[in-house]
Amino acid sequence: MVTMTHMESMVRYDNGNEDEYMMQEDEWDRDMLLDPAWAQQQRKVLLCWCLLLLSCRPTLSAHDFFTSIGQMTDLLFTEKDLVTSLKDYIKAEESKLERVKKWADKLEALTAVAIQDPEGFLGHPVNAFKLMKRLNTEWSDLESLVLSDTTDGFISNLTIQRQYFPTDDDQTGAAKGLLRLQDTYKLDANNIATGNLPGVKHKTLMTAEDCYELGKIAYTDVDYYHTELWMAQALKQLDEEEESTVDKVTVLDYLSYAIYQQGELERALEYTKRLLELDPQHPVKDNMKHDNLQLEEQQRNEAEDDANEQKEPEKKETPEKPEKKPKEKKEKKAFSLIPERKKYEMLCRGEGIQMTPRRESRLFCRYYDNNRNPFYVLGPVKQQDEWDRPYIVRFLDIISDKEIEKVKQLAKPRLRRAMVSGRQNGSPAVTDSRIAKSAWISNMEDPAIKAINQRIEDLTGLEMDTAEELQVANYGVGGQYEPHFDFGRKDEQNVNWRGNGNRIATWLFYMSDVSAGGATVFPDVGASVRPLKGTAVFWYNLFPSGEGDYSTRHAACPVLVGNKWVSNKWIHERGQEWRRPCGLNETDS
């Protein structure tokens, strides 16, 4: 490669140093001899590097990335690999351009001298020969260099990695997760776009294009409410002079239509007029006359309704004495009448919790050894009451960080989209009611799993041989599990789970803290249990009689900020005959 010494040693051509100039030019040509195999060799090196790098990365599931934050972290490493490959491509391009630049600089210096006295310059036979050589051979070599493709390594890596990329369904699922969080936690679009969320460590801004894409996904889903919210946010950011590939006309088109579909004709027309000010020839102008007639008719109907109301004789109302009812009973009745979905969202926000101070005073903390179990007599565990009806207890410091990492290590490679049992045939099915990925770990896979299962048996006093394997779950963007029962009901099929009976109890480990959201809530009773790493909660799904306790209907709230890992053990009836004797009445505790 030519060094700066060569460049500095070049001298301008004149009649006195012509031989010295040509000698130095020959040395330059030897250094700058264009190797046609150079680019191909670079491609091979890059491709080998990419294949070696790919062989070291873990295998990923190619579907439903949005349902598991833990598995989405692998995508960051995939992107990092691609950035590294892209940087190598840039270096190769820069190297090629540097060679072309030096060739151009050399010829620029040569031609600047030659054109001052073309005939005198070419009168030297060597100069004439070298001109023929350059135009016949070296310019062709230069053409090959310029046309050589240094992208092969990067493109090959990108093509290989693309099979692990999220799909359109992943992008749509993540967008719907954001909309779900917005509704559940009553978040303003501007707060989400500016990253002002509770508990965030890495504040991220949404561009106008991001907001537009979110609104467009809502529009495709015929969700005009969210279409309006996010198109309005995109317009706000564009009005603030944010640079974007999205133009105001497109945003206004979506926004006015979404508002129109919600029946607000006057507001829709305002945005349509603004659109036409920016683009007078936009096709929407053809609808203006029809929209104005609709608005006039709507205003006429509203005026008639107001006039009719004024004509009706005023009814004399006799004031009624308000009934005095105990405040607690009134609130309890009001909460019970709220639709389940609304109760679920209220509890997720920390509202509507139905634990009075009097009831709360009956909850206690204690050191627990499960009736002097030999393993815990000298080292009892910390236990606290979380709720009274149904009775929910939490065990503190019950699983170590080391055990948590082992469980996650075993589960992560096999995480798959979480399924729920279908009501008709009992077979598992994917549903939007559960946004998470899960994996099952058997007792024999690792000593740590065996120790964990034994700990559950010692502290609950229940038989683990008939229990299900440890299920590990990781929630995704807006990850949730809508209200459900853990036990099988009589109106379902396949509720006996291979002859081991119904699910008598649930043990749930929290394997991570969650910055915001992600609580376990019981809508029927107004209970909320927050995630706390290293703890576990336990409750019975069935009464001692074997009848289901419908107050245990529960849900996992959407994760607003953070990464939620849980693992649970579903314990079955068989084997518990002498450990939890049957009660005489259906609802005896």
Coordinates of C-alpha atoms in Angstrom, one line a residue:
M1 CA 0.0 0.0 0.0
V2 CA 1.3 3.5 -0.8
T3 CA 2.6 5.4 2.2
M4 CA 2.7 9.1 2.9
T5 CA 6.5 9.0 2.1
H6 CA 5.6 8.1 -1.5
M7 CA 3.1 10.9 -1.7
E8 CA 5.6 13.4 -0.3
S9 CA 8.4 12.3 -2.6
M10 CA 6.4 13.0 -5.7
V11 CA 7.7 16.0 -7.6
R12 CA 6.1 18.1 -10.3
Y13 CA 7.1 17.2 -13.8
D14 CA 9.4 19.5 -15.7
N15 CA 12.0 19.1 -18.3
G16 CA 14.8 18.9 -15.8
N17 CA 13.6 16.0 -13.6
E18 CA 11.5 14.0 -16.0
D19 CA 13.5 10.7 -15.5
E20 CA 13.3 11.1 -11.7
Y21 CA 9.5 11.7 -11.9
M22 CA 9.0 8.6 -14.1
M23 CA 11.1 6.4 -11.8
Q24 CA 8.9 7.5 -8.8
E25 CA 5.8 7.0 -10.8
D26 CA 6.9 3.4 -11.6
E27 CA 7.3 2.8 -7.9
W28 CA 3.9 4.2 -7.3
D29 CA 2.3 2.0 -9.9
R30 CA 3.9 -1.1 -8.3
D31 CA 2.5 -0.2 -4.9
M32 CA -0.9 0.7 -6.4
L33 CA -1.2 -2.3 -8.6
L34 CA -4.9 -3.2 -8.4
D35 CA -5.5 -6.8 -7.3
P36 CA -8.8 -8.1 -8.7
A37 CA -8.9 -10.9 -6.1
W38 CA -8.7 -8.4 -3.2
A39 CA -12.4 -7.7 -2.9
Q40 CA -13.3 -11.4 -3.2
Q41 CA -10.8 -12.3 -0.5
Q42 CA -12.3 -9.7 1.8
R43 CA -15.8 -11.1 1.2
K44 CA -14.6 -14.6 2.1
V45 CA -13.0 -13.4 5.3
L46 CA -16.2 -11.5 6.4
L47 CA -18.4 -14.4 5.6
C48 CA -16.2 -16.9 7.6
W49 CA -16.3 -14.5 10.5
C50 CA -20.1 -14.2 10.3
L51 CA -20.5 -18.0 10.2
L52 CA -18.2 -18.4 13.2
L53 CA -20.0 -15.8 15.1
L54 CA -23.4 -17.4 14.3
S55 CA -22.2 -20.8 15.5
C56 CA -21.6 -19.3 18.9
R57 CA -25.0 -17.7 19.5
P58 CA -27.9 -19.5 21.2
T59 CA -30.8 -20.9 19.2
L60 CA -33.9 -18.7 19.3
S61 CA -37.5 -19.3 18.8
A62 CA -38.6 -17.5 15.6
H63 CA -42.1 -16.6 16.8
D64 CA -44.0 -14.6 19.5
F65 CA -40.9 -12.7 20.7
F66 CA -43.3 -10.0 22.1
T67 CA -44.7 -12.5 24.7
S68 CA -41.4 -12.8 26.6
I69 CA -39.1 -10.0 27.7
G70 CA -36.4 -12.6 28.8
Q71 CA -36.3 -14.1 25.3
M72 CA -36.4 -10.7 23.6
T73 CA -33.0 -9.9 25.3
D74 CA -31.4 -12.3 22.8
L75 CA -32.6 -10.0 20.0
L76 CA -30.3 -7.3 21.4
F77 CA -27.3 -9.6 21.0
T78 CA -28.5 -10.4 17.5
E79 CA -28.6 -6.7 16.7
K80 CA -25.2 -6.2 18.2
D81 CA -23.8 -8.9 15.9
L82 CA -25.3 -7.2 12.9
V83 CA -23.9 -3.8 14.0
T84 CA -20.4 -5.4 14.2
S85 CA -20.8 -6.9 10.8
L86 CA -22.0 -3.5 9.4
K87 CA -19.0 -1.8 10.9
D88 CA -16.7 -4.4 9.1
Y89 CA -18.5 -3.6 5.9
I90 CA -18.0 0.1 6.4
K91 CA -14.3 -0.5 7.0
A92 CA -14.0 -2.5 3.8
E93 CA -15.8 0.2 1.8
E94 CA -13.6 2.9 3.4
S95 CA -10.5 0.9 2.4
K96 CA -11.8 0.5 -1.2
L97 CA -12.6 4.2 -1.4
E98 CA -9.2 5.1 0.0
R99 CA -7.5 3.2 -2.8
V100 CA -9.7 4.8 -5.4
K101 CA -9.0 8.2 -3.8
K102 CA -5.2 7.7 -4.0
W103 CA -5.5 6.6 -7.6
A104 CA -7.5 9.7 -8.4
D105 CA -5.1 12.0 -6.6
K106 CA -2.2 10.5 -8.5
L107 CA -3.8 10.9 -11.9
E108 CA -4.9 14.4 -11.0
A109 CA -1.3 15.4 -10.3
L110 CA -0.2 13.7 -13.5
T111 CA -2.8 15.2 -15.8
A112 CA -2.3 18.7 -14.3
V113 CA 1.3 18.6 -15.6
A114 CA 0.6 16.8 -18.8
I115 CA -2.1 19.1 -20.2
Q116 CA 0.2 22.1 -19.8
D117 CA 2.3 20.8 -22.7
P118 CA 0.5 17.7 -24.1
E119 CA 2.7 17.2 -27.1
G120 CA 5.9 17.8 -25.2
F121 CA 4.7 15.4 -22.5
L122 CA 3.8 12.6 -25.0
G123 CA 7.0 13.3 -26.9
H124 CA 8.6 11.2 -24.2
P125 CA 8.0 7.6 -25.4
V126 CA 7.7 6.2 -21.9
N127 CA 4.9 8.7 -21.2
A128 CA 3.1 7.7 -24.4
F129 CA 3.5 4.0 -23.4
K130 CA 2.2 4.6 -19.9
L131 CA -0.8 6.5 -21.2
M132 CA -1.8 3.5 -23.4
K133 CA -1.2 1.2 -20.5
R134 CA -3.3 3.2 -18.1
L135 CA -6.3 3.6 -20.5
N136 CA -6.2 0.0 -21.7
T137 CA -5.5 -1.9 -18.5
E138 CA -5.4 0.2 -15.4
W139 CA -8.7 2.0 -15.9
S140 CA -10.3 -1.4 -16.4
D141 CA -8.8 -2.6 -13.2
L142 CA -10.1 0.5 -11.5
E143 CA -13.5 -0.1 -12.9
S144 CA -13.4 -3.6 -11.4
L145 CA -12.4 -2.2 -8.0
V146 CA -15.2 0.4 -8.0
L147 CA -17.8 -2.2 -9.1
S148 CA -16.5 -4.9 -6.6
D149 CA -19.2 -5.7 -4.0
T150 CA -17.9 -5.5 -0.4
T151 CA -21.4 -6.1 1.0
D152 CA -21.4 -9.9 0.6
G153 CA -20.2 -10.5 4.2
F154 CA -22.7 -8.1 5.8
I155 CA -25.6 -9.3 3.5
S156 CA -24.8 -12.9 4.2
N157 CA -24.9 -12.3 7.9
L158 CA -28.1 -10.3 7.6
T159 CA -29.7 -13.0 5.6
I160 CA -28.7 -15.7 8.1
Q161 CA -29.8 -13.7 11.0
R162 CA -33.1 -12.6 9.4
Q163 CA -34.7 -16.0 10.2
Y164 CA -34.4 -15.1 13.9
F165 CA -36.0 -11.6 13.5
P166 CA -39.4 -10.8 14.9
T167 CA -42.3 -11.0 12.5
D168 CA -45.2 -8.7 11.6
D169 CA -47.2 -10.5 14.3
D170 CA -44.5 -9.6 16.9
Q171 CA -44.6 -5.9 16.0
T172 CA -48.4 -5.9 16.1
G173 CA -48.4 -7.8 19.4
A174 CA -45.9 -5.4 20.9
A175 CA -48.0 -2.5 19.7
K176 CA -51.2 -3.9 21.2
G177 CA -49.3 -4.5 24.4
L178 CA -48.5 -0.8 24.6
L179 CA -52.2 0.0 23.9
R180 CA -53.2 -2.4 26.7
L181 CA -50.9 -0.7 29.1
Q182 CA -52.2 2.6 28.1
D183 CA -55.8 1.5 28.9
T184 CA -55.1 -0.5 32.0
Y185 CA -53.0 2.1 33.8
K186 CA -54.8 5.2 32.2
L187 CA -51.6 6.5 30.6
D188 CA -51.5 9.6 28.5
A189 CA -50.1 9.1 25.0
N190 CA -47.7 12.0 25.6
N191 CA -46.3 10.4 28.8
I192 CA -45.7 7.2 26.9
A193 CA -44.1 9.0 24.0
T194 CA -41.8 11.0 26.2
G195 CA -40.9 8.0 28.3
N196 CA -42.4 9.3 31.5
L197 CA -43.4 6.0 33.0
P198 CA -43.0 5.0 36.7
G199 CA -39.9 3.1 37.7
V200 CA -38.1 3.5 34.3
K201 CA -34.3 3.2 34.3
H202 CA -33.7 3.7 30.5
K203 CA -35.9 6.6 29.3
T204 CA -36.7 6.3 25.6
L205 CA -38.5 8.8 23.4
M206 CA -40.9 7.8 20.7
T207 CA -40.6 9.6 17.3
A208 CA -43.5 10.9 15.4
E209 CA -43.0 8.0 13.1
D210 CA -43.3 5.6 16.0
C211 CA -46.6 7.2 17.1
Y212 CA -47.8 7.1 13.5
E213 CA -47.0 3.4 13.2
L214 CA -48.8 2.7 16.5
G215 CA -51.9 4.6 15.3
K216 CA -51.8 2.7 12.0
I217 CA -51.8 -0.7 13.7
A218 CA -54.8 0.5 15.8
Y219 CA -56.5 1.6 12.6
T220 CA -55.9 -1.7 10.9
D221 CA -57.6 -3.3 14.0
V222 CA -60.6 -1.0 13.5
D223 CA -59.7 0.6 16.8
Y224 CA -60.5 4.3 16.0
Y225 CA -60.2 5.4 19.7
H226 CA -56.5 4.5 19.9
T227 CA -56.0 5.6 16.2
E228 CA -57.0 9.1 17.3
L229 CA -54.8 9.2 20.4
W230 CA -51.7 8.2 18.6
M231 CA -52.2 10.1 15.3
A232 CA -52.9 13.2 17.5
Q233 CA -49.6 12.6 19.3
A234 CA -47.8 12.2 16.0
L235 CA -49.3 15.5 14.8
K236 CA -48.3 17.2 18.1
Q237 CA -44.7 16.2 17.6
L238 CA -44.7 17.2 13.9
D239 CA -46.2 20.6 14.9
E240 CA -43.2 21.0 17.3
E241 CA -41.0 20.8 14.1
E242 CA -39.7 17.3 14.7
E243 CA -37.9 15.9 11.7
S244 CA -39.7 12.9 10.4
T245 CA -40.3 10.7 7.3
V246 CA -44.0 11.0 8.0
D247 CA -45.8 14.1 6.7
K248 CA -48.7 16.0 8.3
V249 CA -51.1 15.4 5.5
T250 CA -51.0 11.6 6.0
V251 CA -51.4 11.9 9.8
L252 CA -54.3 14.4 9.4
D253 CA -56.0 12.0 7.0
Y254 CA -55.9 9.2 9.5
L255 CA -56.8 11.5 12.4
S256 CA -59.8 13.1 10.8
Y257 CA -61.2 9.8 9.6
A258 CA -60.8 8.2 13.1
I259 CA -62.6 11.1 14.7
Y260 CA -65.3 10.9 12.0
Q261 CA -65.8 7.2 12.7
Q262 CA -66.4 8.0 16.4
G263 CA -69.3 10.3 15.4
E264 CA -67.6 13.7 16.1
L265 CA -68.3 15.3 12.7
E266 CA -67.4 18.9 13.7
R267 CA -63.9 18.0 15.0
A268 CA -63.3 15.7 12.0
L269 CA -64.1 18.6 9.7
E270 CA -61.7 20.9 11.5
Y271 CA -58.9 18.5 10.8
T272 CA -60.0 17.9 7.3
K273 CA -59.9 21.7 6.6
R274 CA -56.4 21.8 8.0
L275 CA -55.4 18.9 5.7
L276 CA -56.8 20.8 2.7
E277 CA -54.8 23.9 3.6
L278 CA -51.7 21.8 3.3
D279 CA -52.8 19.8 0.2
P280 CA -55.7 21.5 -1.6
Q281 CA -55.8 18.7 -4.2
H282 CA -56.2 15.9 -1.7
P283 CA -59.0 13.4 -2.6
V284 CA -60.7 14.1 0.8
K285 CA -62.0 17.4 -0.6
D286 CA -64.6 15.4 -2.5
N287 CA -66.2 14.3 0.8
M288 CA -66.4 17.8 2.3
K289 CA -69.8 18.7 0.9
H290 CA -71.3 15.4 2.2
D291 CA -69.7 15.9 5.6
N292 CA -71.0 19.4 5.9
L293 CA -74.5 18.2 5.1
Q294 CA -74.2 15.5 7.8
L295 CA -73.0 18.1 10.3
E296 CA -75.9 20.4 9.6
E297 CA -78.4 17.6 10.0
Q298 CA -76.7 16.5 13.3
Q299 CA -76.9 20.1 14.6
R300 CA -80.5 20.4 13.5
N301 CA -81.4 17.2 15.4
E302 CA -79.6 18.3 18.5
A303 CA -81.5 21.7 18.4
E304 CA -84.8 19.9 18.1
D305 CA -84.0 17.7 21.0
D306 CA -83.1 20.7 23.1
A307 CA -86.4 22.4 22.2
N308 CA -88.5 19.4 23.0
E309 CA -86.8 19.1 26.4
Q310 CA -87.7 22.7 27.2
K311 CA -91.3 22.2 26.2
E312 CA -91.9 19.3 28.7
P313 CA -93.5 20.5 31.9
E314 CA -91.2 20.6 34.8
K315 CA -91.8 17.8 37.3
K316 CA -91.9 18.8 40.9
E317 CA -89.5 16.6 42.7
T318 CA -89.9 16.1 46.4
P319 CA -86.6 15.8 48.1
E320 CA -86.0 12.3 49.5
K321 CA -84.1 11.7 52.7
P322 CA -80.9 9.9 51.9
E323 CA -80.8 6.5 53.5
K324 CA -78.1 6.0 56.1
K325 CA -76.1 2.9 55.3
P326 CA -72.9 1.7 56.7
K327 CA -70.1 3.1 54.4
E328 CA -68.3 -0.2 54.3
K329 CA -71.4 -2.2 53.0
K330 CA -72.2 0.5 50.4
E331 CA -68.7 0.4 49.0
K332 CA -68.6 -3.4 49.0
K333 CA -71.9 -3.5 47.1
A334 CA -70.8 -0.9 44.6
F335 CA -67.5 -2.8 43.9
S336 CA -69.4 -6.1 43.4
L337 CA -71.5 -4.5 40.7
I338 CA -68.6 -3.3 38.7
P339 CA -67.8 -5.5 35.6
E340 CA -65.0 -7.9 36.1
R341 CA -62.7 -6.4 33.5
K342 CA -63.0 -3.0 35.1
K343 CA -62.4 -4.4 38.6
Y344 CA -59.3 -6.2 37.2
E345 CA -57.9 -3.0 35.8
M346 CA -58.7 -1.0 38.9
L347 CA -56.8 -3.5 41.1
C348 CA -53.9 -3.4 38.7
R349 CA -53.7 0.4 39.3
G350 CA -53.9 -0.1 43.1
E351 CA -57.6 1.0 43.2
G352 CA -60.6 -0.7 44.8
I353 CA -58.7 -3.0 47.1
Q354 CA -61.3 -4.4 49.5
M355 CA -59.3 -4.8 52.7
T356 CA -60.6 -2.7 55.6
P357 CA -58.4 -1.6 58.5
R358 CA -60.3 -4.0 60.8
R359 CA -59.7 -7.0 58.5
E360 CA -56.1 -5.9 57.9
S361 CA -55.4 -5.9 61.7
R362 CA -56.1 -9.6 61.7
L363 CA -53.3 -10.4 59.3
F364 CA -50.0 -11.4 61.0
C365 CA -46.4 -12.2 60.2
R366 CA -44.7 -15.2 61.9
Y367 CA -41.8 -17.6 61.8
Y368 CA -43.2 -20.8 60.3
D369 CA -42.0 -24.4 60.7
N370 CA -45.2 -26.3 59.5
N371 CA -45.9 -28.1 62.8
R372 CA -42.3 -28.6 63.7
N373 CA -41.1 -30.0 60.4
P374 CA -37.6 -31.4 61.1
F375 CA -36.1 -29.3 58.3
Y376 CA -37.4 -26.0 59.8
V377 CA -37.5 -26.5 63.5
L378 CA -34.1 -24.8 63.9
G379 CA -34.5 -22.5 60.9
P380 CA -38.1 -21.6 60.4
V381 CA -39.1 -19.5 57.4
K382 CA -40.7 -16.1 57.4
Q383 CA -44.4 -16.1 56.5
Q384 CA -47.0 -13.4 56.3
D385 CA -50.7 -13.3 55.7
E386 CA -51.6 -11.5 52.4
W387 CA -55.4 -12.0 52.5
D388 CA -58.0 -13.6 54.7
R389 CA -60.7 -14.8 52.3
P390 CA -59.4 -16.7 50.3
Y391 CA -56.5 -17.3 52.7
I392 CA -53.3 -16.3 50.9
V393 CA -49.9 -16.5 52.6
R394 CA -46.5 -15.2 51.4
F395 CA -43.2 -16.9 52.2
L396 CA -40.3 -14.5 52.3
D397 CA -36.7 -15.3 51.2
I398 CA -37.9 -18.7 50.2
I399 CA -35.9 -19.1 47.0
S400 CA -32.3 -17.9 46.6
D401 CA -30.8 -15.8 43.7
K402 CA -28.7 -18.7 42.8
E403 CA -31.7 -21.0 42.5
I404 CA -33.6 -18.4 40.5
E405 CA -30.7 -18.2 38.0
K406 CA -30.6 -22.0 37.7
V407 CA -34.4 -22.1 37.1
K408 CA -34.1 -19.4 34.4
Q409 CA -31.1 -21.1 32.8
L410 CA -33.0 -24.3 32.5
A411 CA -36.2 -22.7 31.3
K412 CA -35.0 -20.0 28.8
P413 CA -34.0 -22.3 25.9
R414 CA -37.4 -24.0 25.9
L415 CA -39.7 -21.1 26.5
R416 CA -42.7 -21.3 24.2
R417 CA -45.9 -19.2 23.9
A418 CA -48.0 -19.9 27.0
M419 CA -51.3 -21.7 26.3
V420 CA -54.5 -22.1 28.2
S421 CA -57.0 -25.0 28.3
G422 CA -59.9 -24.6 25.8
R423 CA -63.4 -24.6 27.3
Q424 CA -64.8 -26.9 24.7
N425 CA -62.4 -29.8 24.5
G426 CA -59.8 -29.0 27.2
S427 CA -56.9 -29.0 24.7
P428 CA -54.3 -26.2 25.2
A429 CA -54.6 -23.2 22.8
V430 CA -52.8 -19.9 22.2
T431 CA -54.9 -16.9 23.3
D432 CA -54.4 -13.1 23.7
S433 CA -55.7 -13.5 27.2
R434 CA -52.2 -14.7 28.2
I435 CA -49.2 -12.8 26.9
A436 CA -46.2 -14.8 28.1
K437 CA -43.9 -17.7 27.4
S438 CA -43.6 -20.7 29.6
A439 CA -41.5 -23.8 30.0
W440 CA -41.9 -26.9 32.2
I441 CA -39.0 -28.4 34.3
S442 CA -39.2 -31.9 35.7
N443 CA -38.1 -32.9 39.2
M444 CA -35.2 -35.0 37.8
E445 CA -33.5 -32.4 35.6
D446 CA -31.4 -30.8 38.3
P447 CA -30.8 -31.1 42.0
A448 CA -31.9 -27.5 42.5
I449 CA -35.4 -28.3 41.1
K450 CA -35.6 -31.4 43.3
A451 CA -34.7 -29.2 46.3
I452 CA -37.3 -26.6 45.4
N453 CA -40.0 -29.2 45.1
Q454 CA -39.1 -30.8 48.4
R455 CA -39.2 -27.3 50.0
I456 CA -42.8 -26.8 48.7
E457 CA -43.8 -30.2 50.1
D458 CA -42.2 -29.5 53.5
L459 CA -43.9 -26.1 53.9
T460 CA -47.3 -27.0 52.6
G461 CA -47.5 -30.6 53.9
L462 CA -48.9 -31.7 50.5
E463 CA -47.7 -34.6 48.3
M464 CA -45.6 -33.5 45.3
D465 CA -45.5 -36.9 43.5
T466 CA -48.9 -36.1 41.8
A467 CA -48.2 -32.4 41.3
E468 CA -47.5 -30.9 37.9
E469 CA -43.9 -30.1 36.9
L470 CA -42.6 -26.7 37.8
Q471 CA -43.9 -24.2 35.3
V472 CA -41.7 -21.2 34.6
A473 CA -43.2 -18.1 32.9
N474 CA -41.8 -14.9 31.5
Y475 CA -44.1 -12.1 30.5
G476 CA -43.7 -9.9 27.4
V477 CA -44.6 -6.4 26.3
G478 CA -47.7 -5.6 28.4
G479 CA -47.5 -9.2 29.5
Q480 CA -50.6 -10.4 31.4
Y481 CA -52.9 -13.3 32.2
E482 CA -56.5 -12.3 32.3
P483 CA -58.9 -13.5 35.1
H484 CA -59.0 -17.3 35.3
F485 CA -59.4 -20.2 37.7
D486 CA -56.5 -22.6 38.3
F487 CA -58.9 -25.5 39.1
G488 CA -61.2 -27.3 36.6
R489 CA -64.9 -26.6 36.8
K490 CA -67.7 -29.0 36.2
D491 CA -68.7 -27.4 32.9
E492 CA -65.3 -28.2 31.5
Q493 CA -63.9 -31.4 30.0
N494 CA -60.6 -33.1 31.0
V495 CA -60.5 -31.6 34.5
N496 CA -59.0 -34.6 36.2
W497 CA -55.5 -34.3 34.7
R498 CA -54.6 -37.9 34.0
G499 CA -56.3 -39.3 37.1
N500 CA -54.5 -37.1 39.7
G501 CA -57.7 -35.1 40.5
N502 CA -58.3 -31.4 40.4
R503 CA -55.7 -28.7 41.3
I504 CA -56.1 -28.5 45.0
A505 CA -53.6 -25.7 45.6
T506 CA -51.3 -23.2 43.8
W507 CA -47.7 -22.3 44.8
L508 CA -46.3 -19.2 43.0
F509 CA -42.7 -18.1 43.1
Y510 CA -41.8 -14.5 42.2
M511 CA -38.4 -14.7 40.6
S512 CA -37.9 -11.0 39.8
D513 CA -39.0 -7.6 41.1
V514 CA -41.2 -5.6 38.8
S515 CA -40.8 -1.8 38.7
A516 CA -44.4 -1.1 37.8
G517 CA -47.4 -3.2 37.3
G518 CA -47.4 -7.0 37.2
A519 CA -49.4 -7.6 40.4
T520 CA -51.5 -10.8 41.0
V521 CA -55.0 -9.7 41.6
F522 CA -58.3 -11.4 42.7
P523 CA -61.1 -9.4 41.2
D524 CA -64.0 -11.1 43.0
V525 CA -62.6 -10.2 46.4
G526 CA -60.6 -7.0 45.6
A527 CA -57.2 -8.5 46.6
S528 CA -53.9 -7.5 45.1
V529 CA -50.5 -9.2 45.7
R530 CA -47.4 -7.4 44.3
P531 CA -44.4 -9.3 43.0
L532 CA -41.4 -9.4 45.3
K533 CA -38.3 -11.3 44.2
G534 CA -37.4 -14.3 46.3
T535 CA -40.9 -14.8 47.8
A536 CA -43.7 -17.2 47.1
V537 CA -47.5 -17.0 47.7
F538 CA -49.7 -20.0 48.4
W539 CA -53.4 -20.6 48.4
Y540 CA -56.0 -23.5 48.2
N541 CA -58.1 -23.6 45.0
L542 CA -60.5 -26.2 46.5
F543 CA -62.3 -26.4 49.8
P544 CA -61.6 -29.6 51.9
S545 CA -64.8 -31.0 50.4
G546 CA -63.3 -30.9 46.9
E547 CA -65.6 -28.1 45.7
G548 CA -63.9 -25.2 43.9
D549 CA -63.4 -21.9 45.7
Y550 CA -64.6 -19.4 43.2
S551 CA -63.1 -16.5 45.2
T552 CA -59.7 -17.7 44.0
R553 CA -60.3 -16.4 40.5
H554 CA -57.2 -14.3 39.8
A555 CA -55.2 -12.6 37.1
A556 CA -51.7 -11.4 36.3
C557 CA -51.7 -7.6 35.6
P558 CA -49.9 -6.3 32.6
V559 CA -46.2 -5.5 33.3
L560 CA -45.9 -1.8 32.8
V561 CA -42.1 -1.4 33.4
G562 CA -39.7 -4.3 34.2
N563 CA -39.2 -8.0 33.5
K564 CA -41.5 -10.4 35.3
W565 CA -40.3 -14.0 35.9
V566 CA -42.5 -16.4 37.9
S567 CA -42.6 -20.1 38.5
N568 CA -45.6 -22.0 39.9
K569 CA -46.4 -25.5 41.1
W570 CA -49.9 -26.8 40.7
I571 CA -50.7 -29.4 43.3
H572 CA -53.3 -32.0 42.7
E573 CA -55.8 -33.9 44.9
R574 CA -54.5 -37.4 44.7
G575 CA -52.1 -38.2 47.5
Q576 CA -53.6 -35.6 49.8
E577 CA -56.3 -37.8 51.4
W578 CA -54.5 -38.1 54.7
R579 CA -52.7 -34.8 54.5
R580 CA -55.8 -32.6 54.0
P581 CA -58.9 -34.6 55.1
C582 CA -62.2 -34.0 53.3
G583 CA -64.6 -31.6 55.1
L584 CA -68.2 -32.3 55.9
N585 CA -69.7 -29.2 54.3
E586 CA -69.0 -27.9 50.8
T587 CA -67.5 -24.6 51.8
D588 CA -65.7 -25.6 55.1
S589 CA -62.2 -24.1 55.1

